[in-house]
CSV table of C-alpha atoms and ligand atoms in Angstrom, one decimal:
chain,number,residue,atom,x,y,z
A,1,MET,CA,-107.3,7.5,96.5
A,2,GLY,CA,-110.6,7.3,98.1
A,3,ASP,CA,-112.1,9.6,95.5
A,4,THR,CA,-115.3,8.5,93.9
A,5,VAL,CA,-114.5,7.3,90.4
A,6,ASP,CA,-117.0,8.2,87.7
A,7,LEU,CA,-118.7,5.4,85.9
A,8,ALA,CA,-117.0,5.0,82.5
A,9,ILE,CA,-119.5,4.7,79.7
A,10,GLY,CA,-118.9,3.2,76.2
A,11,VAL,CA,-121.5,4.3,73.7
A,12,LEU,CA,-122.1,2.3,70.5
A,13,VAL,CA,-123.5,4.3,67.6
A,14,SER,CA,-124.2,4.1,63.9
A,15,GLY,CA,-125.6,7.5,63.0
A,16,ARG,CA,-126.2,11.1,63.9
A,17,GLY,CA,-125.7,10.6,67.6
A,18,SER,CA,-128.3,13.0,69.2
A,19,ASN,CA,-128.7,10.5,72.1
A,20,LEU,CA,-125.0,10.3,72.5
A,21,GLN,CA,-125.0,14.1,72.7
A,22,SER,CA,-127.6,14.0,75.5
A,23,LEU,CA,-125.4,11.6,77.5
A,24,ILE,CA,-122.2,13.7,76.9
A,25,ASP,CA,-124.1,16.9,78.0
A,26,ALA,CA,-125.5,15.3,81.1
A,27,CYS,CA,-122.1,14.0,82.2
A,28,GLU,CA,-120.3,17.3,81.4
A,29,ALA,CA,-123.0,19.2,83.4
A,30,ARG,CA,-122.5,16.7,86.2
A,31,ARG,CA,-126.2,15.8,86.1
A,32,CYS,CA,-124.9,12.3,85.8
A,33,PRO,CA,-121.9,10.9,87.8
A,34,ALA,CA,-120.4,9.3,84.7
A,35,ARG,CA,-118.3,10.1,81.8
A,36,VAL,CA,-118.3,8.9,78.2
A,37,ARG,CA,-115.0,7.3,77.9
A,38,VAL,CA,-115.2,5.9,74.3
A,39,VAL,CA,-117.6,6.0,71.3
A,40,VAL,CA,-117.5,3.1,68.9
A,41,SER,CA,-119.3,3.1,65.5
A,42,ASP,CA,-119.8,0.4,62.9
A,43,LYS,CA,-120.0,3.1,60.3
A,44,PRO,CA,-116.9,5.2,59.5
A,45,ASP,CA,-118.9,8.4,58.6
A,46,ALA,CA,-121.3,8.4,61.6
A,47,PHE,CA,-121.7,12.0,62.7
A,48,ALA,CA,-121.7,10.6,66.3
A,49,LEU,CA,-118.0,10.0,66.0
A,50,GLU,CA,-117.5,13.7,65.1
A,51,ARG,CA,-119.6,14.7,68.1
A,52,ALA,CA,-117.4,12.6,70.4
A,53,ARG,CA,-114.2,14.1,69.0
A,54,ARG,CA,-115.5,17.6,69.6
A,55,HIS,CA,-115.7,16.8,73.2
A,56,GLY,CA,-112.3,15.2,73.4
A,57,ILE,CA,-113.7,11.7,73.6
A,58,GLU,CA,-112.0,8.8,71.9
A,59,ALA,CA,-114.0,7.9,68.8
A,60,ILE,CA,-113.3,4.6,67.1
A,61,PHE,CA,-114.7,3.0,63.9
A,62,VAL,CA,-114.7,-0.8,64.2
A,63,ASP,CA,-115.2,-2.2,60.7
A,64,PRO,CA,-117.7,-5.1,60.6
A,65,LYS,CA,-116.4,-6.2,57.3
A,66,GLY,CA,-113.8,-8.9,57.7
A,67,SER,CA,-114.6,-9.8,61.2
A,68,GLY,CA,-116.2,-13.1,59.9
A,69,SER,CA,-119.3,-13.4,62.0
A,70,ARG,CA,-121.5,-11.3,64.3
A,71,GLU,CA,-120.0,-13.0,67.3
A,72,ALA,CA,-116.5,-12.2,66.1
A,73,TYR,CA,-117.4,-8.6,65.6
A,74,ASP,CA,-118.9,-8.4,69.1
A,75,SER,CA,-115.8,-10.0,70.5
A,76,LEU,CA,-113.8,-7.1,68.9
A,77,LEU,CA,-116.2,-4.6,70.5
A,78,ALA,CA,-116.0,-6.3,73.9
A,79,GLY,CA,-112.2,-6.1,73.7
A,80,VAL,CA,-112.2,-2.4,72.9
A,81,LEU,CA,-114.7,-1.8,75.8
A,82,LEU,CA,-113.0,-4.0,78.4
A,83,GLU,CA,-109.6,-2.6,77.7
A,84,ARG,CA,-110.9,0.8,78.6
A,85,GLY,CA,-112.5,-0.3,81.9
A,86,ILE,CA,-116.1,0.4,80.7
A,87,GLY,CA,-118.7,-0.1,83.4
A,88,LEU,CA,-121.8,0.6,81.3
A,89,VAL,CA,-122.4,0.1,77.5
A,90,CYS,CA,-125.1,2.4,76.0
A,91,LEU,CA,-126.5,1.6,72.6
A,92,ALA,CA,-127.6,4.8,71.0
A,93,GLY,CA,-128.8,4.3,67.5
A,94,PHE,CA,-126.5,1.3,67.0
A,95,MET,CA,-128.0,-0.5,64.0
A,96,ARG,CA,-126.8,-4.0,64.8
A,97,LEU,CA,-128.2,-6.7,66.9
A,98,VAL,CA,-125.8,-7.6,69.6
A,99,THR,CA,-124.9,-11.2,70.3
A,100,PRO,CA,-124.5,-13.1,73.5
A,101,THR,CA,-120.7,-12.6,73.1
A,102,LEU,CA,-121.1,-8.9,74.0
A,103,ILE,CA,-124.0,-9.5,76.5
A,104,ARG,CA,-121.9,-12.0,78.5
A,105,ALA,CA,-119.0,-9.6,78.6
A,106,PHE,CA,-121.2,-7.0,80.2
A,107,PRO,CA,-123.9,-8.8,82.1
A,108,GLY,CA,-126.7,-6.4,83.2
A,109,ARG,CA,-124.5,-3.6,81.9
A,110,ILE,CA,-125.9,-2.8,78.5
A,111,MET,CA,-128.7,-0.4,77.9
A,112,ASN,CA,-130.6,0.7,74.8
A,113,ILE,CA,-133.0,3.5,73.9
A,114,HIS,CA,-136.0,2.6,71.7
A,115,PRO,CA,-138.4,5.1,70.2
A,116,ALA,CA,-141.7,3.3,71.2
A,117,LEU,CA,-143.4,2.1,74.2
A,118,LEU,CA,-142.1,-1.5,74.4
A,119,PRO,CA,-143.3,-4.2,74.1
A,120,ALA,CA,-145.3,-2.4,71.4
A,121,PHE,CA,-143.4,-1.8,68.2
A,122,PRO,CA,-140.0,-3.4,68.6
A,123,GLY,CA,-137.6,-3.4,65.7
A,124,LEU,CA,-137.2,-0.7,63.0
A,125,HIS,CA,-139.3,2.1,61.6
A,126,VAL,CA,-141.4,2.1,64.7
A,127,GLN,CA,-142.7,5.6,64.5
A,128,ARG,CA,-144.2,4.8,61.1
A,129,LYS,CA,-145.6,1.6,62.5
A,130,ALA,CA,-147.3,3.4,65.4
A,131,LEU,CA,-148.9,5.8,62.9
A,132,GLU,CA,-150.0,3.1,60.5
A,133,HIS,CA,-151.5,1.2,63.5
A,134,GLY,CA,-153.5,4.3,64.5
A,135,ALA,CA,-152.0,4.4,68.0
A,136,ARG,CA,-153.0,7.4,70.0
A,137,PHE,CA,-149.9,7.2,72.1
A,138,SER,CA,-146.4,6.1,71.6
A,139,GLY,CA,-143.2,7.0,73.5
A,140,ALA,CA,-139.7,6.0,74.3
A,141,THR,CA,-138.2,3.2,76.4
A,142,VAL,CA,-134.8,2.8,78.0
A,143,HIS,CA,-134.2,-0.9,78.7
A,144,PHE,CA,-131.4,-3.3,79.6
A,145,VAL,CA,-130.4,-5.4,76.6
A,146,ASP,CA,-130.9,-9.1,76.6
A,147,GLU,CA,-130.6,-11.6,73.8
A,148,GLY,CA,-133.9,-10.7,72.1
A,149,VAL,CA,-134.8,-7.8,69.9
A,150,ASP,CA,-135.9,-4.9,72.2
A,151,THR,CA,-137.1,-7.4,74.9
A,152,GLY,CA,-134.9,-6.6,77.9
A,153,PRO,CA,-136.1,-5.4,81.3
A,154,ILE,CA,-137.5,-1.9,81.1
A,155,ILE,CA,-135.9,0.9,83.1
A,156,ILE,CA,-137.8,4.1,82.2
A,157,GLN,CA,-140.6,4.8,79.7
A,158,VAL,CA,-142.2,8.1,78.7
A,159,VAL,CA,-145.5,8.4,76.9
A,160,VAL,CA,-145.8,10.7,73.9
A,161,PRO,CA,-149.1,11.5,72.2
A,162,VAL,CA,-149.7,10.9,68.5
A,163,LEU,CA,-151.3,14.1,67.2
A,164,PRO,CA,-153.7,14.6,64.3
A,165,GLY,CA,-151.7,15.3,61.1
A,166,ASP,CA,-148.5,13.7,62.5
A,167,THR,CA,-146.0,12.4,60.0
A,168,GLU,CA,-143.2,10.0,60.7
A,169,GLU,CA,-140.9,13.0,61.0
A,170,SER,CA,-143.1,15.0,63.4
A,171,LEU,CA,-143.8,12.1,65.6
A,172,SER,CA,-140.1,11.0,65.6
A,173,ALA,CA,-139.1,14.5,66.6
A,174,ARG,CA,-141.6,14.6,69.5
A,175,ILE,CA,-140.3,11.2,70.7
A,176,LEU,CA,-136.7,12.2,70.3
A,177,GLU,CA,-137.1,15.2,72.6
A,178,GLN,CA,-138.2,12.8,75.4
A,179,GLU,CA,-135.5,10.2,74.6
A,180,HIS,CA,-132.9,13.0,75.4
A,181,ARG,CA,-134.5,13.3,78.8
A,182,ILE,CA,-134.9,9.7,79.8
A,183,TYR,CA,-131.6,8.2,78.6
A,184,PRO,CA,-129.4,10.4,80.8
A,185,GLU,CA,-131.8,9.8,83.7
A,186,ALA,CA,-131.5,6.0,83.3
A,187,VAL,CA,-127.7,6.3,83.2
A,188,ARG,CA,-127.8,8.5,86.3
A,189,LEU,CA,-129.8,5.9,88.2
A,190,PHE,CA,-127.4,3.2,87.1
A,191,ALA,CA,-124.3,5.2,88.0
A,192,LYS,CA,-125.7,5.9,91.5
A,193,GLY,CA,-126.1,2.2,91.9
A,194,GLY,CA,-129.8,2.5,92.0
A,195,LEU,CA,-130.9,-0.1,89.5
A,196,ARG,CA,-131.4,-3.8,90.2
A,197,ILE,CA,-132.8,-6.3,87.8
A,198,GLU,CA,-135.2,-8.8,89.3
A,199,GLY,CA,-136.5,-11.1,86.6
A,200,ARG,CA,-138.3,-8.9,84.1
A,201,ARG,CA,-138.4,-6.0,86.5
A,202,VAL,CA,-136.0,-3.2,87.2
A,203,ILE,CA,-136.1,-2.0,90.8
A,204,VAL,CA,-135.0,1.5,91.6
A,205,ALA,CA,-133.4,2.0,95.0
A,206,GLY,CA,-134.8,4.7,97.2
A,207,ALA,CA,-132.1,7.3,97.3
A,208,ALA,CA,-131.5,7.2,93.5
A,209,ALA,CA,-135.3,7.3,92.9
A,210,ALA,CA,-135.9,10.2,95.3
A,211,ALA,CA,-133.8,12.6,93.1
A,212,GLY,CA,-135.3,11.3,89.9
A,213,VAL,CA,-137.4,13.5,87.6
A,214,LEU,CA,-139.7,10.9,86.2
A,215,LEU,CA,-140.0,7.3,87.3
A,216,ASN,CA,-141.9,4.6,85.6
A,217,PRO,CA,-139.5,2.0,87.0
A,218,VAL,CA,-140.7,0.4,90.2
A,219,PRO,CA,-139.5,2.3,93.3
A,220,GLU,CA,-138.3,0.1,96.1
A,221,GLY,CA,-140.2,-0.2,99.4
B,301,LIG,C1,-133.2,7.1,68.2
B,301,LIG,O1,-134.6,7.3,67.8
B,301,LIG,C2,-133.2,5.9,69.1
B,301,LIG,O2,-134.3,5.7,69.9
B,301,LIG,C3,-133.1,4.7,68.1
B,301,LIG,O3,-132.3,5.2,67.0
B,301,LIG,C4,-132.4,6.6,67.0
B,301,LIG,C5,-131.0,7.2,67.1
B,301,LIG,O4,-130.9,8.6,67.0
B,301,LIG,N1,-132.6,3.5,68.7
B,301,LIG,P1,-129.6,9.3,67.4
B,301,LIG,O5,-128.5,8.7,66.5
B,301,LIG,O6,-129.3,9.1,68.8
B,301,LIG,O7,-129.8,10.8,67.0
């Protein structure tokens, strides 16, 4: 008793899970005072599930077919996560829009990583859209999830240049490298109790911010 208990994270995935891997690695290396407790996928063959199993993490496929509605599916997800005492839900390449059912079960406790500088380029295929738009810079954003599409309060952003000759693949790879830095950092700040949502803004408390590597969130004081 009296020991500090690690924050239990539940990660929702649909695909290859490289961001999941960055979270697992940060927790295992103790760069983040948290542990990935469960990984849940809406796709049975998501490689992310395999990544979880390799680290001895419970990996569950929850079939969206048959659940009846998006809300019913999210209520299944909420059940799985609540049963396991999850304190933070991380969306990591989860290809479904979450409904208020899940958001209300975890108020201010769901994060997402997005491969663009929000509010520019929300939604899908955003690296291609940045190229088509002729943007000189794009980036990555970690944000809290609200009921809109990629609209929640921003925690950390990182800017990534668009280079001459970039393809969707090359730009995606450059952005992904940065995603793997900022997602564990956002989770670390949260786990240290250093994040507070005030309206649209995320305030980072002093102690947690002081040890941070890169901080676009608003430091306190
Ligand atoms: C990442 O680009 C993430 O920003 C977006 O989906 C992709 C997931 O990649 N939401 P991975 O499955 O984490 O490798």
